[in-house]
Amino acid sequence: MPTTAQTDIVKSTIPVLRQHGETLTRHFYARLFAHHPEVRHYFNPAHQRSGGQQRALAGAILAYAQHIDDPAALADAIEVIAQKHASLTIQPEHYPIVGEHLLASIREVLGDAATDEVLDAWAAAYGELARVFIERERTIYAEQREHQGWAGFKPFTIVRRERESDNIVSLYLVPADGSEPPAHLPGQYVSIRVQDADGHTAMRNYSLSNAPGAAAYRISVKREAGDGEAPGGDVSNRIHDDLAQGDRIELSPPCGAFTLELPESADKPLVFIAGGIGATPLVSMAHAALHASPSQPVIFIQAVRHGGLRPFTRELETLASRHPNFSLHVCLSEPGEADGAGDSGIKRGELEPADLERWIGGWGATYYFCGPLPMMSRIDRMLETRGVAAGDRRYECFGPAQPLAA
């Protein structure tokens, strides 16, 4: 536990962290992987190449320094990270490794500014944060064993493949030991562990897109094809090109803090706004909400570039036909000639505030949204401007968590 003096020292480093945070975290990851290449498979290389992982860690370190004397302000962020760690089976012995290279990076990047007092203060602060994570993750593992029947990775069999759109395929998965998959909370994800094209172990998180309690888990994976500047996704391309019915992959138990909470009032609408592959946790939530209440207004809005990229079309349209309290709307930002022709439920254009006013009949709703970061930032600003409380604006970032205001 850092002393009061050490807490003050950590807070005094806030200006330098603002200025050099990403330089520090880039150095940290390079140093960590050079000394411990065995931990590389815990990290998505695409996020390393894009800089997203480094930016997220820099933001987390800065936030910790800013709130080191107010731990309650960090509770939500800690839970998100602890759930992600548990999905990847991070263990207590990993924390000293990270601490060693983080402190070494502080010394090497900050130079003379990294005095012994600064390093001692950050060592104490990191030790306390590691203790918090280790305790929370130990609890998560115990809960998984008690309620879900396993912790760590377990073999699952692919029993079905289904194309959802031009760039998304779903895999239906059941435990290889013949047991039934335990029901997940709507919005949770699993980690899968496979061999990539080079034979290396790779782990990735994918939201469960099926209704909770279904006979099989369903993950729906977008092909990350890459372009001239960004390489394609190693695992997503493996799933699309190589994995077939009957193959086995390993799954860790469902994790995640982005889960559905039904409003206390059955009259308060639930609004799900999905951008592309961001529909995956929201489809699961929509199933759960409709199962829980026949009267709760549920509004599902999909935003995609064109109809060929729209996932779960038939499934969502079936829900709309079966549930009077469910309404479905689609926005196509780059529609083809035939997209939406004569269909009043499809808008040819971006989602705008006037659309929400028309479809929701006001702003007194709880909003769940997921999709590309720029889209979520725009939605969040739109809702905030209209007076929607922060507690009614709930979102999830795929990949390293980043603040929408960044």
mmCIF file of C-alpha atoms in Angstrom:
data_model
loop_
_atom_site.group_PDB
_atom_site.id
_atom_site.type_symbol
_atom_site.label_atom_id
_atom_site.label_comp_id
_atom_site.label_asym_id
_atom_site.label_seq_id
_atom_site.Cartn_x
_atom_site.Cartn_y
_atom_site.Cartn_z
ATOM 1 C CA MET A 1 0.000 0.000 0.000
ATOM 2 C CA PRO A 2 1.580 3.336 -0.988
ATOM 3 C CA THR A 3 2.117 5.868 1.792
ATOM 4 C CA THR A 4 0.593 9.340 1.664
ATOM 5 C CA ALA A 5 3.940 10.702 0.498
ATOM 6 C CA GLN A 6 4.189 8.067 -2.225
ATOM 7 C CA THR A 7 0.635 8.824 -3.359
ATOM 8 C CA ASP A 8 1.599 12.486 -3.687
ATOM 9 C CA ILE A 9 4.665 11.529 -5.718
ATOM 10 C CA VAL A 10 2.584 9.382 -8.093
ATOM 11 C CA LYS A 11 0.149 12.270 -8.576
ATOM 12 C CA SER A 12 3.068 14.589 -9.294
ATOM 13 C CA THR A 13 3.948 12.446 -12.323
ATOM 14 C CA ILE A 14 0.603 13.173 -14.028
ATOM 15 C CA PRO A 15 1.994 15.930 -16.314
ATOM 16 C CA VAL A 16 4.829 13.734 -17.579
ATOM 17 C CA LEU A 17 2.443 10.826 -18.117
ATOM 18 C CA ARG A 18 0.200 13.087 -20.201
ATOM 19 C CA GLN A 19 3.170 14.086 -22.331
ATOM 20 C CA HIS A 20 5.069 10.792 -22.586
ATOM 21 C CA GLY A 21 2.518 8.098 -21.722
ATOM 22 C CA GLU A 22 2.380 6.434 -25.137
ATOM 23 C CA THR A 23 6.160 6.575 -25.528
ATOM 24 C CA LEU A 24 6.403 4.829 -22.171
ATOM 25 C CA THR A 25 3.907 2.097 -23.034
ATOM 26 C CA ARG A 26 5.425 1.433 -26.467
ATOM 27 C CA HIS A 27 8.781 0.989 -24.769
ATOM 28 C CA PHE A 28 7.199 -1.216 -22.105
ATOM 29 C CA TYR A 29 5.632 -3.654 -24.572
ATOM 30 C CA ALA A 30 8.818 -3.876 -26.653
ATOM 31 C CA ARG A 31 10.834 -4.579 -23.512
ATOM 32 C CA LEU A 32 8.316 -7.085 -22.139
ATOM 33 C CA PHE A 33 8.173 -9.101 -25.361
ATOM 34 C CA ALA A 34 11.950 -9.050 -25.789
ATOM 35 C CA HIS A 35 12.521 -10.491 -22.319
ATOM 36 C CA HIS A 36 9.407 -12.698 -22.112
ATOM 37 C CA PRO A 37 8.310 -13.758 -25.604
ATOM 38 C CA GLU A 38 6.163 -16.464 -24.009
ATOM 39 C CA VAL A 39 3.548 -13.849 -23.003
ATOM 40 C CA ARG A 40 2.987 -12.565 -26.535
ATOM 41 C CA HIS A 41 -0.011 -14.837 -27.099
ATOM 42 C CA TYR A 42 -1.951 -12.976 -24.406
ATOM 43 C CA PHE A 43 -2.009 -9.916 -26.653
ATOM 44 C CA ASN A 44 -3.678 -9.300 -30.013
ATOM 45 C CA PRO A 45 -0.907 -8.331 -32.458
ATOM 46 C CA ALA A 46 -3.346 -6.228 -34.484
ATOM 47 C CA HIS A 47 -3.905 -4.012 -31.453
ATOM 48 C CA GLN A 48 -0.146 -3.749 -30.997
ATOM 49 C CA ARG A 49 0.363 -2.786 -34.652
ATOM 50 C CA SER A 50 -2.413 -0.197 -34.571
ATOM 51 C CA GLY A 51 -1.159 1.356 -31.339
ATOM 52 C CA GLY A 52 -4.538 0.777 -29.674
ATOM 53 C CA GLN A 53 -3.069 -1.379 -26.911
ATOM 54 C CA GLN A 54 -0.364 1.165 -26.148
ATOM 55 C CA ARG A 55 -2.857 4.050 -26.057
ATOM 56 C CA ALA A 56 -5.213 2.096 -23.819
ATOM 57 C CA LEU A 57 -2.457 1.220 -21.341
ATOM 58 C CA ALA A 58 -1.193 4.816 -21.328
ATOM 59 C CA GLY A 59 -4.717 5.995 -20.561
ATOM 60 C CA ALA A 60 -5.102 3.425 -17.789
ATOM 61 C CA ILE A 61 -1.806 4.423 -16.138
ATOM 62 C CA LEU A 62 -2.771 8.086 -16.295
ATOM 63 C CA ALA A 63 -6.228 7.371 -14.864
ATOM 64 C CA TYR A 64 -4.685 5.398 -12.015
ATOM 65 C CA ALA A 65 -2.332 8.269 -11.168
ATOM 66 C CA GLN A 66 -5.231 10.741 -11.255
ATOM 67 C CA HIS A 67 -7.443 8.649 -8.964
ATOM 68 C CA ILE A 68 -4.909 6.821 -6.803
ATOM 69 C CA ASP A 69 -6.396 8.403 -3.678
ATOM 70 C CA ASP A 70 -9.986 7.678 -4.787
ATOM 71 C CA PRO A 71 -10.121 3.951 -5.673
ATOM 72 C CA ALA A 72 -13.921 3.973 -6.027
ATOM 73 C CA ALA A 73 -13.574 6.112 -9.154
ATOM 74 C CA LEU A 74 -11.634 3.267 -10.784
ATOM 75 C CA ALA A 75 -13.978 0.424 -9.802
ATOM 76 C CA ASP A 76 -15.747 0.109 -13.169
ATOM 77 C CA ALA A 77 -12.502 0.230 -15.155
ATOM 78 C CA ILE A 78 -10.885 -2.337 -12.854
ATOM 79 C CA GLU A 79 -13.837 -4.692 -13.313
ATOM 80 C CA VAL A 80 -13.647 -4.443 -17.113
ATOM 81 C CA ILE A 81 -9.913 -5.231 -17.068
ATOM 82 C CA ALA A 82 -10.234 -8.009 -14.478
ATOM 83 C CA GLN A 83 -12.913 -9.702 -16.581
ATOM 84 C CA LYS A 84 -10.663 -9.475 -19.644
ATOM 85 C CA HIS A 85 -7.739 -10.901 -17.666
ATOM 86 C CA ALA A 86 -9.894 -13.775 -16.418
ATOM 87 C CA SER A 87 -11.023 -14.575 -19.960
ATOM 88 C CA LEU A 88 -7.353 -14.948 -20.912
ATOM 89 C CA THR A 89 -6.517 -16.928 -17.733
ATOM 90 C CA ILE A 90 -4.030 -14.375 -16.399
ATOM 91 C CA GLN A 91 -2.393 -15.714 -13.210
ATOM 92 C CA PRO A 92 -0.782 -14.056 -10.141
ATOM 93 C CA GLU A 93 2.701 -14.955 -11.373
ATOM 94 C CA HIS A 94 2.247 -12.699 -14.398
ATOM 95 C CA TYR A 95 2.031 -9.526 -12.321
ATOM 96 C CA PRO A 96 5.672 -9.394 -11.113
ATOM 97 C CA ILE A 97 6.803 -9.764 -14.732
ATOM 98 C CA VAL A 98 4.704 -6.800 -15.837
ATOM 99 C CA GLY A 99 5.783 -4.748 -12.814
ATOM 100 C CA GLU A 100 9.469 -5.365 -13.461
ATOM 101 C CA HIS A 101 9.304 -4.118 -17.034
ATOM 102 C CA LEU A 102 6.948 -1.236 -16.319
ATOM 103 C CA LEU A 103 9.303 0.153 -13.678
ATOM 104 C CA ALA A 104 12.309 -0.442 -15.903
ATOM 105 C CA SER A 105 10.544 1.412 -18.726
ATOM 106 C CA ILE A 106 9.756 4.340 -16.431
ATOM 107 C CA ARG A 107 13.455 4.580 -15.569
ATOM 108 C CA GLU A 108 14.646 4.215 -19.164
ATOM 109 C CA VAL A 109 12.101 6.527 -20.800
ATOM 110 C CA LEU A 110 11.917 9.280 -18.191
ATOM 111 C CA GLY A 111 15.633 9.359 -17.455
ATOM 112 C CA ASP A 112 16.601 11.873 -14.760
ATOM 113 C CA ALA A 113 12.926 12.487 -13.927
ATOM 114 C CA ALA A 114 12.680 8.878 -12.701
ATOM 115 C CA THR A 115 14.317 9.376 -9.343
ATOM 116 C CA ASP A 116 14.566 6.626 -6.774
ATOM 117 C CA GLU A 117 11.657 8.239 -4.920
ATOM 118 C CA VAL A 118 9.494 8.185 -8.068
ATOM 119 C CA LEU A 119 10.354 4.550 -8.783
ATOM 120 C CA ASP A 120 9.689 3.509 -5.183
ATOM 121 C CA ALA A 121 6.335 5.301 -5.229
ATOM 122 C CA TRP A 122 5.287 3.671 -8.498
ATOM 123 C CA ALA A 123 6.488 0.271 -7.254
ATOM 124 C CA ALA A 124 4.221 0.615 -4.201
ATOM 125 C CA ALA A 125 1.324 1.859 -6.357
ATOM 126 C CA TYR A 126 1.714 -0.969 -8.854
ATOM 127 C CA GLY A 127 1.953 -3.521 -6.036
ATOM 128 C CA GLU A 128 -1.366 -2.325 -4.597
ATOM 129 C CA LEU A 129 -3.068 -2.361 -8.012
ATOM 130 C CA ALA A 130 -1.733 -5.859 -8.715
ATOM 131 C CA ARG A 131 -3.130 -7.022 -5.367
ATOM 132 C CA VAL A 132 -6.581 -5.669 -6.278
ATOM 133 C CA PHE A 133 -6.546 -7.424 -9.651
ATOM 134 C CA ILE A 134 -5.250 -10.718 -8.262
ATOM 135 C CA GLU A 135 -7.960 -10.832 -5.598
ATOM 136 C CA ARG A 136 -10.762 -9.950 -8.026
ATOM 137 C CA GLU A 137 -9.554 -12.461 -10.621
ATOM 138 C CA ARG A 138 -9.265 -15.191 -7.989
ATOM 139 C CA THR A 139 -12.926 -14.539 -7.145
ATOM 140 C CA ILE A 140 -13.943 -14.668 -10.816
ATOM 141 C CA TYR A 141 -12.198 -18.028 -11.287
ATOM 142 C CA ALA A 142 -13.940 -19.421 -8.196
ATOM 143 C CA GLU A 143 -17.317 -18.191 -9.478
ATOM 144 C CA GLN A 144 -16.656 -19.795 -12.861
ATOM 145 C CA ARG A 145 -15.902 -23.163 -11.295
ATOM 146 C CA GLU A 146 -18.982 -22.942 -9.060
ATOM 147 C CA HIS A 147 -21.565 -21.596 -11.520
ATOM 148 C CA GLN A 148 -20.248 -22.549 -14.948
ATOM 149 C CA GLY A 149 -18.464 -25.764 -14.162
ATOM 150 C CA TRP A 150 -15.002 -24.887 -15.391
ATOM 151 C CA ALA A 151 -12.239 -22.309 -15.322
ATOM 152 C CA GLY A 152 -9.403 -21.978 -17.801
ATOM 153 C CA PHE A 153 -9.739 -23.395 -21.305
ATOM 154 C CA LYS A 154 -11.927 -26.352 -22.265
ATOM 155 C CA PRO A 155 -12.380 -28.132 -25.637
ATOM 156 C CA PHE A 156 -15.515 -27.308 -27.622
ATOM 157 C CA THR A 157 -16.712 -28.795 -30.915
ATOM 158 C CA ILE A 158 -17.990 -26.782 -33.849
ATOM 159 C CA VAL A 159 -21.408 -28.299 -34.606
ATOM 160 C CA ARG A 160 -22.525 -25.766 -37.211
ATOM 161 C CA ARG A 161 -21.285 -22.917 -39.384
ATOM 162 C CA GLU A 162 -23.560 -20.213 -40.727
ATOM 163 C CA ARG A 163 -22.850 -17.175 -42.884
ATOM 164 C CA GLU A 164 -24.421 -14.047 -41.393
ATOM 165 C CA SER A 165 -23.293 -11.479 -43.983
ATOM 166 C CA ASP A 166 -20.657 -10.953 -46.656
ATOM 167 C CA ASN A 167 -17.963 -10.652 -43.973
ATOM 168 C CA ILE A 168 -19.339 -12.411 -40.860
ATOM 169 C CA VAL A 169 -19.589 -16.130 -40.113
ATOM 170 C CA SER A 170 -21.089 -17.752 -37.014
ATOM 171 C CA LEU A 171 -19.758 -20.844 -35.280
ATOM 172 C CA TYR A 172 -22.053 -22.892 -33.034
ATOM 173 C CA LEU A 173 -20.063 -24.556 -30.245
ATOM 174 C CA VAL A 174 -20.817 -27.269 -27.681
ATOM 175 C CA PRO A 175 -18.551 -28.810 -25.025
ATOM 176 C CA ALA A 176 -16.566 -31.719 -26.441
ATOM 177 C CA ASP A 177 -17.293 -33.758 -23.301
ATOM 178 C CA GLY A 178 -21.010 -33.876 -24.132
ATOM 179 C CA SER A 179 -22.134 -31.556 -21.347
ATOM 180 C CA GLU A 180 -24.477 -28.621 -21.933
ATOM 181 C CA PRO A 181 -22.995 -25.123 -22.108
ATOM 182 C CA PRO A 182 -24.080 -23.146 -19.046
ATOM 183 C CA ALA A 183 -26.195 -20.075 -19.728
ATOM 184 C CA HIS A 184 -24.225 -16.881 -20.095
ATOM 185 C CA LEU A 185 -25.241 -13.357 -19.137
ATOM 186 C CA PRO A 186 -26.426 -11.424 -22.219
ATOM 187 C CA GLY A 187 -23.512 -9.303 -23.415
ATOM 188 C CA GLN A 188 -20.710 -11.573 -22.186
ATOM 189 C CA TYR A 189 -17.881 -12.869 -24.355
ATOM 190 C CA VAL A 190 -15.639 -15.923 -24.418
ATOM 191 C CA SER A 191 -11.990 -16.290 -25.312
ATOM 192 C CA ILE A 192 -11.060 -18.879 -27.889
ATOM 193 C CA ARG A 193 -7.628 -20.471 -28.115
ATOM 194 C CA VAL A 194 -6.452 -21.760 -31.480
ATOM 195 C CA GLN A 195 -3.289 -22.178 -33.477
ATOM 196 C CA ASP A 196 -2.693 -19.361 -35.962
ATOM 197 C CA ALA A 197 -1.416 -19.849 -39.515
ATOM 198 C CA ASP A 198 2.184 -20.049 -38.238
ATOM 199 C CA GLY A 199 1.358 -22.670 -35.620
ATOM 200 C CA HIS A 200 1.552 -20.258 -32.690
ATOM 201 C CA THR A 201 -1.032 -20.198 -29.909
ATOM 202 C CA ALA A 202 -3.443 -17.292 -30.253
ATOM 203 C CA MET A 203 -6.304 -16.121 -28.039
ATOM 204 C CA ARG A 204 -9.138 -13.811 -29.036
ATOM 205 C CA ASN A 205 -12.318 -12.555 -27.367
ATOM 206 C CA TYR A 206 -15.659 -12.937 -29.147
ATOM 207 C CA SER A 207 -19.080 -11.932 -27.849
ATOM 208 C CA LEU A 208 -21.698 -14.635 -27.474
ATOM 209 C CA SER A 209 -24.424 -13.687 -29.945
ATOM 210 C CA ASN A 210 -26.952 -16.392 -29.055
ATOM 211 C CA ALA A 211 -29.866 -16.181 -26.641
ATOM 212 C CA PRO A 212 -28.777 -17.129 -23.098
ATOM 213 C CA GLY A 213 -29.583 -20.764 -22.334
ATOM 214 C CA ALA A 214 -29.392 -21.941 -25.962
ATOM 215 C CA ALA A 215 -28.172 -25.470 -26.691
ATOM 216 C CA ALA A 216 -24.919 -24.132 -28.173
ATOM 217 C CA TYR A 217 -22.752 -21.083 -27.771
ATOM 218 C CA ARG A 218 -22.583 -18.927 -30.891
ATOM 219 C CA ILE A 219 -19.716 -16.621 -31.779
ATOM 220 C CA SER A 220 -20.043 -14.451 -34.870
ATOM 221 C CA VAL A 221 -16.722 -13.392 -36.358
ATOM 222 C CA LYS A 222 -15.993 -10.613 -38.820
ATOM 223 C CA ARG A 223 -13.238 -11.307 -41.339
ATOM 224 C CA GLU A 224 -10.518 -8.718 -40.818
ATOM 225 C CA ALA A 225 -9.212 -8.744 -44.368
ATOM 226 C CA GLY A 226 -6.664 -5.958 -43.936
ATOM 227 C CA ASP A 227 -5.493 -3.538 -46.588
ATOM 228 C CA GLY A 228 -2.301 -1.938 -47.808
ATOM 229 C CA GLU A 229 -1.683 -0.257 -44.468
ATOM 230 C CA ALA A 230 -3.072 -2.781 -41.958
ATOM 231 C CA PRO A 231 -2.549 -6.552 -42.140
ATOM 232 C CA GLY A 232 -5.488 -8.900 -41.863
ATOM 233 C CA GLY A 233 -6.595 -10.631 -38.697
ATOM 234 C CA ASP A 234 -4.702 -13.891 -38.166
ATOM 235 C CA VAL A 235 -7.448 -15.602 -36.183
ATOM 236 C CA SER A 236 -10.493 -14.181 -37.975
ATOM 237 C CA ASN A 237 -9.129 -15.334 -41.325
ATOM 238 C CA ARG A 238 -8.333 -18.747 -39.849
ATOM 239 C CA ILE A 239 -11.930 -19.037 -38.639
ATOM 240 C CA HIS A 240 -13.351 -18.023 -42.009
ATOM 241 C CA ASP A 241 -11.015 -20.101 -44.164
ATOM 242 C CA ASP A 242 -10.044 -23.184 -42.172
ATOM 243 C CA LEU A 243 -12.355 -24.073 -39.287
ATOM 244 C CA ALA A 244 -15.172 -26.445 -40.222
ATOM 245 C CA GLN A 245 -17.989 -28.394 -38.610
ATOM 246 C CA GLY A 246 -16.499 -31.113 -36.413
ATOM 247 C CA ASP A 247 -13.311 -29.191 -35.623
ATOM 248 C CA ARG A 248 -12.387 -28.423 -32.033
ATOM 249 C CA ILE A 249 -11.277 -25.192 -30.424
ATOM 250 C CA GLU A 250 -10.775 -24.247 -26.783
ATOM 251 C CA LEU A 251 -12.993 -21.803 -24.896
ATOM 252 C CA SER A 252 -12.690 -20.085 -21.540
ATOM 253 C CA PRO A 253 -15.918 -19.423 -19.582
ATOM 254 C CA PRO A 254 -18.072 -16.390 -20.404
ATOM 255 C CA CYS A 255 -16.742 -13.123 -18.990
ATOM 256 C CA GLY A 256 -17.455 -9.438 -19.293
ATOM 257 C CA ALA A 257 -18.915 -6.441 -17.490
ATOM 258 C CA PHE A 258 -21.092 -5.201 -20.396
ATOM 259 C CA THR A 259 -24.252 -7.088 -19.496
ATOM 260 C CA LEU A 260 -27.953 -6.350 -19.705
ATOM 261 C CA GLU A 261 -29.766 -4.759 -16.782
ATOM 262 C CA LEU A 262 -33.499 -4.399 -17.339
ATOM 263 C CA PRO A 263 -34.974 -1.018 -16.324
ATOM 264 C CA GLU A 264 -37.080 -1.093 -13.174
ATOM 265 C CA SER A 265 -40.032 0.316 -15.094
ATOM 266 C CA ALA A 266 -41.525 -1.901 -17.808
ATOM 267 C CA ASP A 267 -42.525 1.285 -19.636
ATOM 268 C CA LYS A 268 -38.943 2.514 -20.075
ATOM 269 C CA PRO A 269 -37.664 1.534 -23.532
ATOM 270 C CA LEU A 270 -34.487 -0.424 -24.127
ATOM 271 C CA VAL A 271 -32.623 0.828 -27.178
ATOM 272 C CA PHE A 272 -29.857 -1.218 -28.813
ATOM 273 C CA ILE A 273 -27.702 0.576 -31.399
ATOM 274 C CA ALA A 274 -25.383 -1.747 -33.301
ATOM 275 C CA GLY A 275 -22.637 -0.760 -35.703
ATOM 276 C CA GLY A 276 -21.640 -3.701 -37.910
ATOM 277 C CA ILE A 277 -20.137 -6.545 -35.887
ATOM 278 C CA GLY A 278 -21.089 -4.614 -32.740
ATOM 279 C CA ALA A 279 -24.483 -6.300 -33.082
ATOM 280 C CA THR A 280 -23.149 -9.511 -31.506
ATOM 281 C CA PRO A 281 -23.630 -8.755 -27.778
ATOM 282 C CA LEU A 282 -26.745 -6.696 -28.495
ATOM 283 C CA VAL A 283 -28.560 -9.537 -30.280
ATOM 284 C CA SER A 284 -28.056 -11.690 -27.182
ATOM 285 C CA MET A 285 -29.373 -8.848 -25.026
ATOM 286 C CA ALA A 286 -32.421 -8.392 -27.251
ATOM 287 C CA HIS A 287 -33.308 -12.083 -26.937
ATOM 288 C CA ALA A 288 -32.974 -11.877 -23.152
ATOM 289 C CA ALA A 289 -35.039 -8.696 -22.868
ATOM 290 C CA LEU A 290 -37.864 -10.101 -24.978
ATOM 291 C CA HIS A 291 -37.854 -13.335 -22.985
ATOM 292 C CA ALA A 292 -38.005 -11.435 -19.697
ATOM 293 C CA SER A 293 -40.889 -9.117 -20.554
ATOM 294 C CA PRO A 294 -43.677 -9.186 -23.151
ATOM 295 C CA SER A 295 -44.320 -5.459 -22.689
ATOM 296 C CA GLN A 296 -40.925 -3.747 -22.318
ATOM 297 C CA PRO A 297 -40.437 -1.621 -25.466
ATOM 298 C CA VAL A 298 -37.310 -2.890 -27.243
ATOM 299 C CA ILE A 299 -35.904 -0.890 -30.159
ATOM 300 C CA PHE A 300 -33.042 -2.352 -32.206
ATOM 301 C CA ILE A 301 -31.131 -0.089 -34.600
ATOM 302 C CA GLN A 302 -28.541 -1.481 -37.001
ATOM 303 C CA ALA A 303 -26.048 0.788 -38.757
ATOM 304 C CA VAL A 304 -24.012 -0.735 -41.595
ATOM 305 C CA ARG A 305 -22.575 0.473 -44.882
ATOM 306 C CA HIS A 306 -24.837 -1.629 -47.121
ATOM 307 C CA GLY A 307 -27.201 -4.562 -46.975
ATOM 308 C CA GLY A 308 -24.549 -7.153 -47.775
ATOM 309 C CA LEU A 309 -22.766 -6.332 -44.520
ATOM 310 C CA ARG A 310 -25.863 -6.546 -42.339
ATOM 311 C CA PRO A 311 -25.707 -9.544 -39.939
ATOM 312 C CA PHE A 312 -28.592 -11.403 -38.303
ATOM 313 C CA THR A 313 -31.125 -10.036 -40.799
ATOM 314 C CA ARG A 314 -33.546 -12.964 -40.726
ATOM 315 C CA GLU A 315 -33.170 -13.508 -36.975
ATOM 316 C CA LEU A 316 -33.982 -9.893 -36.119
ATOM 317 C CA GLU A 317 -36.851 -9.713 -38.584
ATOM 318 C CA THR A 318 -38.287 -12.877 -37.031
ATOM 319 C CA LEU A 319 -38.120 -11.278 -33.586
ATOM 320 C CA ALA A 320 -39.931 -8.230 -34.949
ATOM 321 C CA SER A 321 -42.694 -10.411 -36.402
ATOM 322 C CA ARG A 322 -43.178 -12.414 -33.193
ATOM 323 C CA HIS A 323 -42.941 -9.684 -30.559
ATOM 324 C CA PRO A 324 -45.254 -6.651 -30.726
ATOM 325 C CA ASN A 325 -42.969 -4.795 -28.293
ATOM 326 C CA PHE A 326 -39.910 -5.154 -30.594
ATOM 327 C CA SER A 327 -39.164 -2.706 -33.395
ATOM 328 C CA LEU A 328 -36.298 -2.923 -35.869
ATOM 329 C CA HIS A 329 -34.684 -0.086 -37.834
ATOM 330 C CA VAL A 330 -31.740 -0.146 -40.231
ATOM 331 C CA CYS A 331 -29.467 2.694 -41.398
ATOM 332 C CA LEU A 332 -27.350 2.107 -44.523
ATOM 333 C CA SER A 333 -24.635 4.729 -44.933
ATOM 334 C CA GLU A 334 -23.498 3.549 -48.397
ATOM 335 C CA PRO A 335 -26.527 1.669 -49.741
ATOM 336 C CA GLY A 336 -26.577 -0.209 -53.016
ATOM 337 C CA GLU A 337 -29.246 0.498 -55.584
ATOM 338 C CA ALA A 338 -31.594 -2.200 -54.288
ATOM 339 C CA ASP A 339 -30.949 -1.636 -50.573
ATOM 340 C CA GLY A 340 -34.058 -0.534 -48.775
ATOM 341 C CA ALA A 341 -36.110 0.100 -51.877
ATOM 342 C CA GLY A 342 -39.727 0.297 -50.737
ATOM 343 C CA ASP A 343 -38.919 -0.759 -47.150
ATOM 344 C CA SER A 344 -40.049 1.789 -44.576
ATOM 345 C CA GLY A 345 -37.852 0.163 -41.929
ATOM 346 C CA ILE A 346 -34.643 0.998 -43.767
ATOM 347 C CA LYS A 347 -33.054 4.440 -43.916
ATOM 348 C CA ARG A 348 -30.571 5.222 -46.663
ATOM 349 C CA GLY A 349 -28.121 7.358 -44.692
ATOM 350 C CA GLU A 350 -26.408 7.829 -41.328
ATOM 351 C CA LEU A 351 -28.234 7.580 -38.011
ATOM 352 C CA GLU A 352 -29.246 11.076 -36.880
ATOM 353 C CA PRO A 353 -30.928 12.575 -33.785
ATOM 354 C CA ALA A 354 -34.181 13.014 -35.708
ATOM 355 C CA ASP A 355 -34.264 9.251 -36.319
ATOM 356 C CA LEU A 356 -34.095 8.526 -32.603
ATOM 357 C CA GLU A 357 -36.832 11.069 -31.921
ATOM 358 C CA ARG A 358 -39.034 9.423 -34.537
ATOM 359 C CA TRP A 359 -38.339 5.802 -33.591
ATOM 360 C CA ILE A 360 -38.216 6.144 -29.820
ATOM 361 C CA GLY A 361 -40.682 8.941 -29.260
ATOM 362 C CA GLY A 362 -38.400 10.800 -26.868
ATOM 363 C CA TRP A 363 -35.090 10.153 -25.121
ATOM 364 C CA GLY A 364 -36.241 8.599 -21.838
ATOM 365 C CA ALA A 365 -34.676 5.184 -22.501
ATOM 366 C CA THR A 366 -31.697 3.047 -21.575
ATOM 367 C CA TYR A 367 -29.264 2.818 -24.468
ATOM 368 C CA TYR A 368 -26.798 0.011 -25.162
ATOM 369 C CA PHE A 369 -24.479 0.582 -28.110
ATOM 370 C CA CYS A 370 -21.539 -1.214 -29.621
ATOM 371 C CA GLY A 371 -19.559 -0.780 -32.822
ATOM 372 C CA PRO A 372 -16.565 1.106 -34.219
ATOM 373 C CA LEU A 373 -15.122 3.655 -31.792
ATOM 374 C CA PRO A 374 -15.917 6.740 -33.967
ATOM 375 C CA MET A 375 -19.535 5.628 -34.301
ATOM 376 C CA MET A 376 -19.873 5.043 -30.551
ATOM 377 C CA SER A 377 -18.301 8.432 -29.790
ATOM 378 C CA ARG A 378 -20.825 10.122 -32.073
ATOM 379 C CA ILE A 379 -23.760 8.256 -30.496
ATOM 380 C CA ASP A 380 -22.544 9.054 -26.992
ATOM 381 C CA ARG A 381 -22.224 12.780 -27.781
ATOM 382 C CA MET A 382 -25.654 12.744 -29.420
ATOM 383 C CA LEU A 383 -27.258 11.202 -26.341
ATOM 384 C CA GLU A 384 -25.378 13.372 -23.881
ATOM 385 C CA THR A 385 -26.395 16.517 -25.776
ATOM 386 C CA ARG A 386 -30.022 15.428 -25.477
ATOM 387 C CA GLY A 387 -29.706 14.983 -21.717
ATOM 388 C CA VAL A 388 -29.498 11.177 -21.502
ATOM 389 C CA ALA A 389 -27.845 10.376 -18.162
ATOM 390 C CA ALA A 390 -24.484 8.615 -18.140
ATOM 391 C CA GLY A 391 -26.064 5.624 -16.377
ATOM 392 C CA ASP A 392 -28.408 5.158 -19.329
ATOM 393 C CA ARG A 393 -25.580 5.260 -21.891
ATOM 394 C CA ARG A 394 -23.849 1.870 -21.829
ATOM 395 C CA TYR A 395 -21.294 0.677 -24.342
ATOM 396 C CA GLU A 396 -18.500 -1.767 -24.996
ATOM 397 C CA CYS A 397 -15.280 -1.363 -26.966
ATOM 398 C CA PHE A 398 -14.070 -4.373 -28.915
ATOM 399 C CA GLY A 399 -10.345 -4.537 -28.203
ATOM 400 C CA PRO A 400 -8.527 -2.298 -25.695
ATOM 401 C CA ALA A 401 -11.040 -0.146 -23.803
ATOM 402 C CA GLN A 402 -10.771 3.552 -24.591
ATOM 403 C CA PRO A 403 -12.818 6.544 -23.410
ATOM 404 C CA LEU A 404 -15.326 7.700 -26.010
ATOM 405 C CA ALA A 405 -14.378 11.320 -25.430
ATOM 406 C CA ALA A 406 -10.768 10.671 -26.436
#
